[in-house]
């Protein structure tokens, strides 16, 4: 389903619907013609690492258990997204999603929905070595692993934990269990691991992983993000081109967040998710559900709709679906990071879910 199918083109602008009536369609459309078919579901805000660009060393005040969606509530919202709202792809995130009790059971129930959604997960990889076969058996299709360095000392500096061997073992287990392609998400930070762009790519090419560099975004709990400290997409490309020949990837990008390049003619490739310097908002297909049951139209939004309250008040499926539709209809044209009045989201990344 495209914007043309719905009867209206993409239009320029910065604000949402501004009173424009929403078309009577079941999909998660917005007033700029985008259709959200990709749902990011945060299973928990808790994490077993303390990455410097995400949270302080002492961690955060985690959400109380009674505020987090329980198994039945979470599954009901996912079912509404798939059956009533046209969601076809689901990514389980966190925090660290493997800290969620009953994860394998949840995976099995999600893939049992009709129509069956494609299901992936983003994880830091700790514990994945033992659980990868179980996750495959439950029905998980693919996995992303966050890894910013292959140097043990730098890993300890970034994450404040000595767990690199566990992450590498988890990635290998995921590959061997069939959770392919294993995608690797890496954030480069100036003066810390920016010298590792080439080693990271060499490692991923050798192991058969698909590397995606991500520009550091203003989503840290400390609100200490500084544009000058961010390694930009252009800088990343410059670093990689010192050792590799990069050529444009032949397939269309579509709504994918990563812009891709073939490495030395392929078949290996590398991607860059340049949310700050090369925004891809015009093609965004994502909607987000936090662990405590709020739906967000954008990763950087400060507006949320509380679906948990509707669930717990006994609202019917269609009432919840309509609230979700209204939220997405009001989605802004872009995240506005590069606008003068941009305000960093109050919630950090660990509470929103990637």
mmCIF file of C-alpha atoms in Angstrom:
data_model
loop_
_atom_site.group_PDB
_atom_site.id
_atom_site.type_symbol
_atom_site.label_atom_id
_atom_site.label_comp_id
_atom_site.label_asym_id
_atom_site.label_seq_id
_atom_site.Cartn_x
_atom_site.Cartn_y
_atom_site.Cartn_z
ATOM 1 C CA UNK A 1 0.000 0.000 0.000
ATOM 2 C CA UNK A 2 1.426 3.395 -0.986
ATOM 3 C CA UNK A 3 0.461 7.012 -0.474
ATOM 4 C CA UNK A 4 -0.874 7.098 -4.037
ATOM 5 C CA UNK A 5 -3.082 4.104 -3.258
ATOM 6 C CA UNK A 6 -4.540 6.081 -0.394
ATOM 7 C CA UNK A 7 -5.431 8.962 -2.668
ATOM 8 C CA UNK A 8 -2.972 11.648 -1.592
ATOM 9 C CA UNK A 9 0.674 12.453 -2.369
ATOM 10 C CA UNK A 10 3.477 13.269 0.005
ATOM 11 C CA UNK A 11 3.372 16.982 0.711
ATOM 12 C CA UNK A 12 6.028 19.318 2.066
ATOM 13 C CA UNK A 13 5.737 20.825 5.498
ATOM 14 C CA UNK A 14 7.002 20.535 9.055
ATOM 15 C CA UNK A 15 3.869 20.082 11.141
ATOM 16 C CA UNK A 16 1.342 17.304 11.382
ATOM 17 C CA UNK A 17 -2.290 17.153 10.294
ATOM 18 C CA UNK A 18 -3.267 20.690 11.439
ATOM 19 C CA UNK A 19 -6.960 19.872 11.301
ATOM 20 C CA UNK A 20 -6.886 17.993 7.980
ATOM 21 C CA UNK A 21 -9.396 15.125 8.240
ATOM 22 C CA UNK A 22 -7.905 11.676 8.323
ATOM 23 C CA UNK A 23 -9.006 9.351 5.483
ATOM 24 C CA UNK A 24 -11.206 6.464 6.545
ATOM 25 C CA UNK A 25 -8.520 3.818 6.199
ATOM 26 C CA UNK A 26 -7.381 1.122 8.669
ATOM 27 C CA UNK A 27 -3.648 1.661 8.101
ATOM 28 C CA UNK A 28 -1.344 3.864 10.175
ATOM 29 C CA UNK A 29 -1.201 6.736 7.695
ATOM 30 C CA UNK A 30 -0.056 10.263 8.393
ATOM 31 C CA UNK A 31 -0.891 13.559 6.751
ATOM 32 C CA UNK A 32 2.275 13.424 4.616
ATOM 33 C CA UNK A 33 1.313 10.134 2.977
ATOM 34 C CA UNK A 34 3.611 7.835 4.906
ATOM 35 C CA UNK A 35 2.294 4.475 6.119
ATOM 36 C CA UNK A 36 3.762 2.870 9.243
ATOM 37 C CA UNK A 37 4.136 -0.874 8.757
ATOM 38 C CA UNK A 38 7.208 -1.374 10.973
ATOM 39 C CA UNK A 39 6.581 -1.576 14.729
ATOM 40 C CA UNK A 40 9.399 -1.201 17.246
ATOM 41 C CA UNK A 41 8.367 -2.744 20.579
ATOM 42 C CA UNK A 42 10.345 -2.025 23.744
ATOM 43 C CA UNK A 43 10.142 -4.991 26.129
ATOM 44 C CA UNK A 44 11.932 -3.327 29.040
ATOM 45 C CA UNK A 45 13.896 -0.178 29.854
ATOM 46 C CA UNK A 46 16.435 -2.197 31.858
ATOM 47 C CA UNK A 47 19.904 -2.992 30.544
ATOM 48 C CA UNK A 48 22.916 -4.968 31.756
ATOM 49 C CA UNK A 49 25.440 -2.584 30.158
ATOM 50 C CA UNK A 50 26.072 1.080 30.985
ATOM 51 C CA UNK A 51 27.137 2.547 27.661
ATOM 52 C CA UNK A 52 28.489 6.054 28.124
ATOM 53 C CA UNK A 53 26.387 7.543 25.313
ATOM 54 C CA UNK A 54 23.173 6.049 26.714
ATOM 55 C CA UNK A 55 23.125 6.281 30.508
ATOM 56 C CA UNK A 56 25.201 7.138 33.593
ATOM 57 C CA UNK A 57 27.443 4.578 35.291
ATOM 58 C CA UNK A 58 24.946 3.989 38.102
ATOM 59 C CA UNK A 59 22.148 3.242 35.653
ATOM 60 C CA UNK A 60 18.680 4.782 35.773
ATOM 61 C CA UNK A 61 15.534 4.617 37.845
ATOM 62 C CA UNK A 62 13.913 1.668 36.079
ATOM 63 C CA UNK A 63 10.194 1.590 35.459
ATOM 64 C CA UNK A 64 8.261 -0.215 38.227
ATOM 65 C CA UNK A 65 6.979 -3.641 37.241
ATOM 66 C CA UNK A 66 3.342 -2.596 37.555
ATOM 67 C CA UNK A 67 3.867 0.171 34.996
ATOM 68 C CA UNK A 68 5.387 -2.148 32.388
ATOM 69 C CA UNK A 69 2.982 -3.982 30.081
ATOM 70 C CA UNK A 70 2.456 -7.542 31.195
ATOM 71 C CA UNK A 71 2.603 -10.463 28.768
ATOM 72 C CA UNK A 72 -1.109 -10.437 27.943
ATOM 73 C CA UNK A 73 -1.251 -6.653 27.484
ATOM 74 C CA UNK A 74 1.820 -6.548 25.271
ATOM 75 C CA UNK A 75 0.618 -9.367 23.076
ATOM 76 C CA UNK A 76 -2.808 -7.756 22.710
ATOM 77 C CA UNK A 77 -1.312 -4.473 21.464
ATOM 78 C CA UNK A 78 0.936 -6.318 19.019
ATOM 79 C CA UNK A 79 -2.075 -8.291 17.770
ATOM 80 C CA UNK A 80 -4.038 -5.066 17.252
ATOM 81 C CA UNK A 81 -1.103 -3.645 15.280
ATOM 82 C CA UNK A 82 -0.916 -6.702 13.031
ATOM 83 C CA UNK A 83 -4.598 -7.538 12.584
ATOM 84 C CA UNK A 84 -6.176 -4.057 12.537
ATOM 85 C CA UNK A 85 -3.422 -1.609 11.600
ATOM 86 C CA UNK A 86 -1.443 -3.354 8.849
ATOM 87 C CA UNK A 87 1.871 -3.807 10.663
ATOM 88 C CA UNK A 88 4.009 -6.366 8.814
ATOM 89 C CA UNK A 89 7.397 -6.043 10.550
ATOM 90 C CA UNK A 90 8.109 -6.068 14.282
ATOM 91 C CA UNK A 91 11.409 -5.383 16.027
ATOM 92 C CA UNK A 92 11.780 -6.261 19.717
ATOM 93 C CA UNK A 93 13.989 -3.750 21.520
ATOM 94 C CA UNK A 94 14.809 -2.350 24.954
ATOM 95 C CA UNK A 95 16.772 -1.513 27.057
ATOM 96 C CA UNK A 96 17.955 -5.053 26.658
ATOM 97 C CA UNK A 97 15.065 -7.222 25.445
ATOM 98 C CA UNK A 98 16.627 -10.471 26.657
ATOM 99 C CA UNK A 99 16.058 -9.256 30.225
ATOM 100 C CA UNK A 100 12.318 -9.601 29.628
ATOM 101 C CA UNK A 101 10.953 -12.765 31.338
ATOM 102 C CA UNK A 102 9.228 -15.195 29.005
ATOM 103 C CA UNK A 103 10.858 -13.810 25.855
ATOM 104 C CA UNK A 104 10.774 -17.080 23.908
ATOM 105 C CA UNK A 105 7.085 -17.564 24.681
ATOM 106 C CA UNK A 106 6.350 -14.023 23.533
ATOM 107 C CA UNK A 107 8.238 -14.603 20.280
ATOM 108 C CA UNK A 108 6.269 -17.777 19.589
ATOM 109 C CA UNK A 109 2.947 -16.034 20.180
ATOM 110 C CA UNK A 110 3.815 -13.068 17.976
ATOM 111 C CA UNK A 111 4.825 -15.220 15.010
ATOM 112 C CA UNK A 112 1.626 -17.184 15.534
ATOM 113 C CA UNK A 113 -0.465 -14.151 14.626
ATOM 114 C CA UNK A 114 -2.339 -14.072 11.322
ATOM 115 C CA UNK A 115 -1.004 -12.641 9.106
ATOM 116 C CA UNK A 116 2.400 -13.632 10.437
ATOM 117 C CA UNK A 117 4.671 -10.613 10.890
ATOM 118 C CA UNK A 118 8.397 -10.690 10.203
ATOM 119 C CA UNK A 119 10.058 -10.604 13.629
ATOM 120 C CA UNK A 120 13.539 -9.375 14.549
ATOM 121 C CA UNK A 121 15.271 -8.224 17.717
ATOM 122 C CA UNK A 122 17.980 -5.735 18.682
ATOM 123 C CA UNK A 123 20.196 -6.869 21.557
ATOM 124 C CA UNK A 124 23.593 -6.248 23.122
ATOM 125 C CA UNK A 125 24.279 -9.961 22.668
ATOM 126 C CA UNK A 126 24.967 -10.876 26.295
ATOM 127 C CA UNK A 127 23.388 -14.262 26.919
ATOM 128 C CA UNK A 128 22.647 -14.801 23.248
ATOM 129 C CA UNK A 129 25.118 -17.684 22.921
ATOM 130 C CA UNK A 130 22.874 -19.941 25.022
ATOM 131 C CA UNK A 131 19.530 -18.600 23.825
ATOM 132 C CA UNK A 132 19.974 -18.260 20.060
ATOM 133 C CA UNK A 133 18.750 -21.817 19.247
ATOM 134 C CA UNK A 134 15.700 -21.363 21.502
ATOM 135 C CA UNK A 135 14.857 -18.053 19.864
ATOM 136 C CA UNK A 136 15.083 -19.660 16.424
ATOM 137 C CA UNK A 137 12.865 -22.510 17.559
ATOM 138 C CA UNK A 138 10.356 -19.968 18.860
ATOM 139 C CA UNK A 139 10.237 -18.295 15.436
ATOM 140 C CA UNK A 140 12.545 -15.264 15.588
ATOM 141 C CA UNK A 141 13.639 -14.399 12.041
ATOM 142 C CA UNK A 142 16.649 -12.136 12.445
ATOM 143 C CA UNK A 143 18.785 -10.262 14.949
ATOM 144 C CA UNK A 144 20.726 -7.004 15.318
ATOM 145 C CA UNK A 145 23.603 -6.799 17.800
ATOM 146 C CA UNK A 146 25.001 -3.542 19.143
ATOM 147 C CA UNK A 147 28.811 -3.565 19.026
ATOM 148 C CA UNK A 148 30.914 -0.400 18.934
ATOM 149 C CA UNK A 149 34.378 -1.948 19.137
ATOM 150 C CA UNK A 150 36.283 -5.221 18.829
ATOM 151 C CA UNK A 151 38.964 -4.046 21.253
ATOM 152 C CA UNK A 152 38.444 -5.416 24.802
ATOM 153 C CA UNK A 153 39.753 -2.324 26.599
ATOM 154 C CA UNK A 154 37.705 0.070 24.497
ATOM 155 C CA UNK A 155 34.652 -2.125 25.071
ATOM 156 C CA UNK A 156 35.132 -1.834 28.828
ATOM 157 C CA UNK A 157 35.499 1.933 28.516
ATOM 158 C CA UNK A 158 32.339 2.361 26.447
ATOM 159 C CA UNK A 159 30.073 -0.122 28.231
ATOM 160 C CA UNK A 160 31.639 -0.035 31.709
ATOM 161 C CA UNK A 161 31.524 -3.839 31.608
ATOM 162 C CA UNK A 162 34.073 -6.532 30.637
ATOM 163 C CA UNK A 163 31.718 -8.554 28.433
ATOM 164 C CA UNK A 164 33.150 -8.435 24.900
ATOM 165 C CA UNK A 165 33.791 -12.234 24.705
ATOM 166 C CA UNK A 166 30.149 -12.878 25.622
ATOM 167 C CA UNK A 167 28.910 -10.526 22.897
ATOM 168 C CA UNK A 168 31.153 -12.064 20.234
ATOM 169 C CA UNK A 169 30.078 -15.563 21.255
ATOM 170 C CA UNK A 170 26.437 -14.499 21.049
ATOM 171 C CA UNK A 171 26.873 -13.124 17.548
ATOM 172 C CA UNK A 172 28.527 -16.311 16.345
ATOM 173 C CA UNK A 173 25.803 -18.434 17.934
ATOM 174 C CA UNK A 174 23.099 -16.342 16.271
ATOM 175 C CA UNK A 175 24.750 -16.774 12.878
ATOM 176 C CA UNK A 176 25.193 -20.496 13.366
ATOM 177 C CA UNK A 177 21.576 -20.891 14.508
ATOM 178 C CA UNK A 178 20.276 -19.210 11.346
ATOM 179 C CA UNK A 179 19.377 -15.739 12.636
ATOM 180 C CA UNK A 180 20.776 -14.232 9.463
ATOM 181 C CA UNK A 181 21.790 -11.835 8.296
ATOM 182 C CA UNK A 182 23.255 -10.865 11.666
ATOM 183 C CA UNK A 183 23.388 -7.084 11.571
ATOM 184 C CA UNK A 184 25.854 -5.144 13.712
ATOM 185 C CA UNK A 185 24.999 -1.645 14.934
ATOM 186 C CA UNK A 186 28.028 0.536 15.731
ATOM 187 C CA UNK A 187 28.281 4.093 17.037
ATOM 188 C CA UNK A 188 31.598 5.882 16.539
ATOM 189 C CA UNK A 189 32.629 8.484 19.117
ATOM 190 C CA UNK A 190 35.306 11.084 18.592
ATOM 191 C CA UNK A 191 38.557 10.289 20.340
ATOM 192 C CA UNK A 192 37.257 6.995 21.688
ATOM 193 C CA UNK A 193 36.606 4.481 18.901
ATOM 194 C CA UNK A 194 36.586 6.532 15.692
ATOM 195 C CA UNK A 195 39.853 4.838 14.730
ATOM 196 C CA UNK A 196 38.001 1.504 14.636
ATOM 197 C CA UNK A 197 35.837 2.099 11.578
ATOM 198 C CA UNK A 198 38.109 0.005 9.362
ATOM 199 C CA UNK A 199 38.775 -2.790 11.904
ATOM 200 C CA UNK A 200 35.051 -3.115 12.612
ATOM 201 C CA UNK A 201 34.261 -3.480 8.930
ATOM 202 C CA UNK A 202 37.091 -5.978 8.376
ATOM 203 C CA UNK A 203 35.815 -8.048 11.297
ATOM 204 C CA UNK A 204 32.214 -8.044 10.056
ATOM 205 C CA UNK A 205 33.167 -8.919 6.490
ATOM 206 C CA UNK A 206 35.312 -11.814 7.716
ATOM 207 C CA UNK A 207 32.533 -13.176 9.947
ATOM 208 C CA UNK A 208 29.692 -12.668 7.484
ATOM 209 C CA UNK A 209 27.964 -9.945 9.529
ATOM 210 C CA UNK A 210 26.304 -6.862 8.041
ATOM 211 C CA UNK A 211 27.740 -3.711 9.624
ATOM 212 C CA UNK A 212 25.672 -0.551 10.085
ATOM 213 C CA UNK A 213 27.285 2.584 11.479
ATOM 214 C CA UNK A 214 24.852 4.891 13.293
ATOM 215 C CA UNK A 215 25.407 8.596 13.852
ATOM 216 C CA UNK A 216 25.241 9.333 17.561
ATOM 217 C CA UNK A 217 21.821 10.830 18.311
ATOM 218 C CA UNK A 218 20.528 13.118 21.084
ATOM 219 C CA UNK A 219 18.897 10.337 23.093
ATOM 220 C CA UNK A 220 21.191 9.977 26.114
ATOM 221 C CA UNK A 221 19.766 10.110 29.630
ATOM 222 C CA UNK A 222 22.337 12.737 30.628
ATOM 223 C CA UNK A 223 21.287 15.086 27.795
ATOM 224 C CA UNK A 224 24.964 15.605 27.096
ATOM 225 C CA UNK A 225 24.855 15.090 23.314
ATOM 226 C CA UNK A 226 27.047 17.545 21.456
ATOM 227 C CA UNK A 227 26.852 17.869 17.667
ATOM 228 C CA UNK A 228 30.547 18.715 17.484
ATOM 229 C CA UNK A 229 31.440 15.385 19.083
ATOM 230 C CA UNK A 230 29.352 13.340 16.638
ATOM 231 C CA UNK A 231 31.133 11.400 13.896
ATOM 232 C CA UNK A 232 29.142 12.240 10.771
ATOM 233 C CA UNK A 233 28.255 10.002 7.842
ATOM 234 C CA UNK A 234 30.736 11.901 5.643
ATOM 235 C CA UNK A 235 33.493 11.312 8.175
ATOM 236 C CA UNK A 236 32.664 7.613 8.428
ATOM 237 C CA UNK A 237 32.781 7.257 4.662
ATOM 238 C CA UNK A 238 36.111 9.066 4.599
ATOM 239 C CA UNK A 239 37.559 6.681 7.174
ATOM 240 C CA UNK A 240 36.341 3.602 5.311
ATOM 241 C CA UNK A 241 37.585 4.839 1.941
ATOM 242 C CA UNK A 242 41.160 4.883 3.228
ATOM 243 C CA UNK A 243 41.111 1.067 3.011
ATOM 244 C CA UNK A 244 38.075 0.045 0.938
ATOM 245 C CA UNK A 245 36.483 0.865 -2.390
ATOM 246 C CA UNK A 246 32.832 1.777 -1.813
ATOM 247 C CA UNK A 247 30.187 1.871 -4.528
ATOM 248 C CA UNK A 248 26.442 2.582 -4.292
ATOM 249 C CA UNK A 249 24.319 -0.445 -3.418
ATOM 250 C CA UNK A 250 22.303 -1.467 -6.502
ATOM 251 C CA UNK A 251 18.934 -2.059 -4.805
ATOM 252 C CA UNK A 252 16.562 0.754 -3.885
ATOM 253 C CA UNK A 253 16.712 1.835 -0.254
ATOM 254 C CA UNK A 254 12.968 2.230 0.215
ATOM 255 C CA UNK A 255 12.049 2.920 3.838
ATOM 256 C CA UNK A 256 15.206 1.329 5.265
ATOM 257 C CA UNK A 257 17.108 3.619 7.644
ATOM 258 C CA UNK A 258 20.552 2.588 6.357
ATOM 259 C CA UNK A 259 22.115 3.928 3.184
ATOM 260 C CA UNK A 260 24.275 1.081 1.858
ATOM 261 C CA UNK A 261 27.479 0.681 -0.148
ATOM 262 C CA UNK A 262 29.093 -2.377 -1.696
ATOM 263 C CA UNK A 263 32.581 -2.979 -0.319
ATOM 264 C CA UNK A 264 35.293 -3.671 -2.904
ATOM 265 C CA UNK A 265 32.643 -4.610 -5.455
ATOM 266 C CA UNK A 266 30.685 -6.889 -3.103
ATOM 267 C CA UNK A 267 29.098 -9.111 -2.127
ATOM 268 C CA UNK A 268 29.851 -7.593 1.270
ATOM 269 C CA UNK A 269 28.321 -4.228 2.070
ATOM 270 C CA UNK A 270 28.256 -1.566 4.754
ATOM 271 C CA UNK A 271 25.486 0.796 5.780
ATOM 272 C CA UNK A 272 25.273 4.163 7.509
ATOM 273 C CA UNK A 273 22.237 5.341 9.433
ATOM 274 C CA UNK A 274 22.664 9.103 9.297
ATOM 275 C CA UNK A 275 19.642 10.279 11.246
ATOM 276 C CA UNK A 276 21.233 13.661 11.978
ATOM 277 C CA UNK A 277 23.082 14.763 8.837
ATOM 278 C CA UNK A 278 21.087 12.855 6.215
ATOM 279 C CA UNK A 279 17.556 12.510 7.630
ATOM 280 C CA UNK A 280 15.320 9.923 5.967
ATOM 281 C CA UNK A 281 12.097 11.070 7.626
ATOM 282 C CA UNK A 282 10.214 11.391 4.326
ATOM 283 C CA UNK A 283 10.347 7.610 3.903
ATOM 284 C CA UNK A 284 9.859 6.610 7.544
ATOM 285 C CA UNK A 285 7.655 3.533 8.028
ATOM 286 C CA UNK A 286 8.014 3.152 11.808
ATOM 287 C CA UNK A 287 5.746 3.387 14.818
ATOM 288 C CA UNK A 288 6.973 2.767 18.367
ATOM 289 C CA UNK A 289 5.552 1.196 21.498
ATOM 290 C CA UNK A 290 7.297 1.812 24.831
ATOM 291 C CA UNK A 291 7.579 -0.827 27.531
ATOM 292 C CA UNK A 292 4.945 0.979 29.603
ATOM 293 C CA UNK A 293 2.441 1.029 26.769
ATOM 294 C CA UNK A 294 2.762 4.443 25.140
ATOM 295 C CA UNK A 295 2.770 4.769 21.369
ATOM 296 C CA UNK A 296 5.104 7.279 19.718
ATOM 297 C CA UNK A 297 5.029 8.433 16.124
ATOM 298 C CA UNK A 298 8.744 9.269 16.085
ATOM 299 C CA UNK A 299 11.839 8.302 18.017
ATOM 300 C CA UNK A 300 12.404 11.987 18.792
ATOM 301 C CA UNK A 301 8.844 12.911 19.664
ATOM 302 C CA UNK A 302 7.923 14.310 23.052
ATOM 303 C CA UNK A 303 4.269 13.443 22.450
ATOM 304 C CA UNK A 304 2.905 10.019 23.370
ATOM 305 C CA UNK A 305 -0.471 8.306 23.552
ATOM 306 C CA UNK A 306 -1.076 6.121 26.588
ATOM 307 C CA UNK A 307 -2.493 2.834 25.305
ATOM 308 C CA UNK A 308 -1.919 1.117 28.635
ATOM 309 C CA UNK A 309 -4.616 3.246 30.255
ATOM 310 C CA UNK A 310 -7.049 2.223 27.523
ATOM 311 C CA UNK A 311 -6.149 -1.424 27.967
ATOM 312 C CA UNK A 312 -6.619 -1.344 31.714
ATOM 313 C CA UNK A 313 -9.890 0.592 31.481
ATOM 314 C CA UNK A 314 -11.407 -2.200 29.381
ATOM 315 C CA UNK A 315 -11.376 -0.438 25.983
ATOM 316 C CA UNK A 316 -12.245 -2.545 22.950
ATOM 317 C CA UNK A 317 -9.676 -3.308 20.269
ATOM 318 C CA UNK A 318 -11.072 -0.809 17.785
ATOM 319 C CA UNK A 319 -10.957 2.031 20.344
ATOM 320 C CA UNK A 320 -7.291 1.301 20.979
ATOM 321 C CA UNK A 321 -6.620 1.036 17.241
ATOM 322 C CA UNK A 322 -8.260 4.419 16.628
ATOM 323 C CA UNK A 323 -6.113 6.060 19.297
ATOM 324 C CA UNK A 324 -3.037 4.596 17.607
ATOM 325 C CA UNK A 325 -4.234 5.832 14.198
ATOM 326 C CA UNK A 326 -4.778 9.373 15.509
ATOM 327 C CA UNK A 327 -1.287 9.451 16.972
ATOM 328 C CA UNK A 328 0.296 8.499 13.664
ATOM 329 C CA UNK A 329 -1.914 10.883 11.672
ATOM 330 C CA UNK A 330 -0.445 13.771 13.679
ATOM 331 C CA UNK A 331 3.158 12.726 12.989
ATOM 332 C CA UNK A 332 5.478 15.584 12.044
ATOM 333 C CA UNK A 333 7.164 15.709 8.670
ATOM 334 C CA UNK A 334 10.566 15.228 10.311
ATOM 335 C CA UNK A 335 12.368 14.923 13.628
ATOM 336 C CA UNK A 336 13.523 18.592 13.520
ATOM 337 C CA UNK A 337 16.979 17.839 15.009
ATOM 338 C CA UNK A 338 18.416 20.423 12.642
ATOM 339 C CA UNK A 339 15.816 23.062 13.506
ATOM 340 C CA UNK A 340 16.598 25.912 15.916
ATOM 341 C CA UNK A 341 13.839 24.949 18.353
ATOM 342 C CA UNK A 342 14.644 21.241 18.613
ATOM 343 C CA UNK A 343 14.218 19.810 22.111
ATOM 344 C CA UNK A 344 15.769 16.470 22.997
ATOM 345 C CA UNK A 345 13.165 13.894 24.034
ATOM 346 C CA UNK A 346 12.600 13.726 27.770
ATOM 347 C CA UNK A 347 12.834 9.946 27.718
ATOM 348 C CA UNK A 348 16.259 8.433 26.972
ATOM 349 C CA UNK A 349 16.761 5.767 24.328
ATOM 350 C CA UNK A 350 16.621 2.962 26.878
ATOM 351 C CA UNK A 351 13.103 4.006 27.885
ATOM 352 C CA UNK A 352 11.841 4.613 24.334
ATOM 353 C CA UNK A 353 13.210 1.502 22.665
ATOM 354 C CA UNK A 354 15.172 1.533 19.418
#
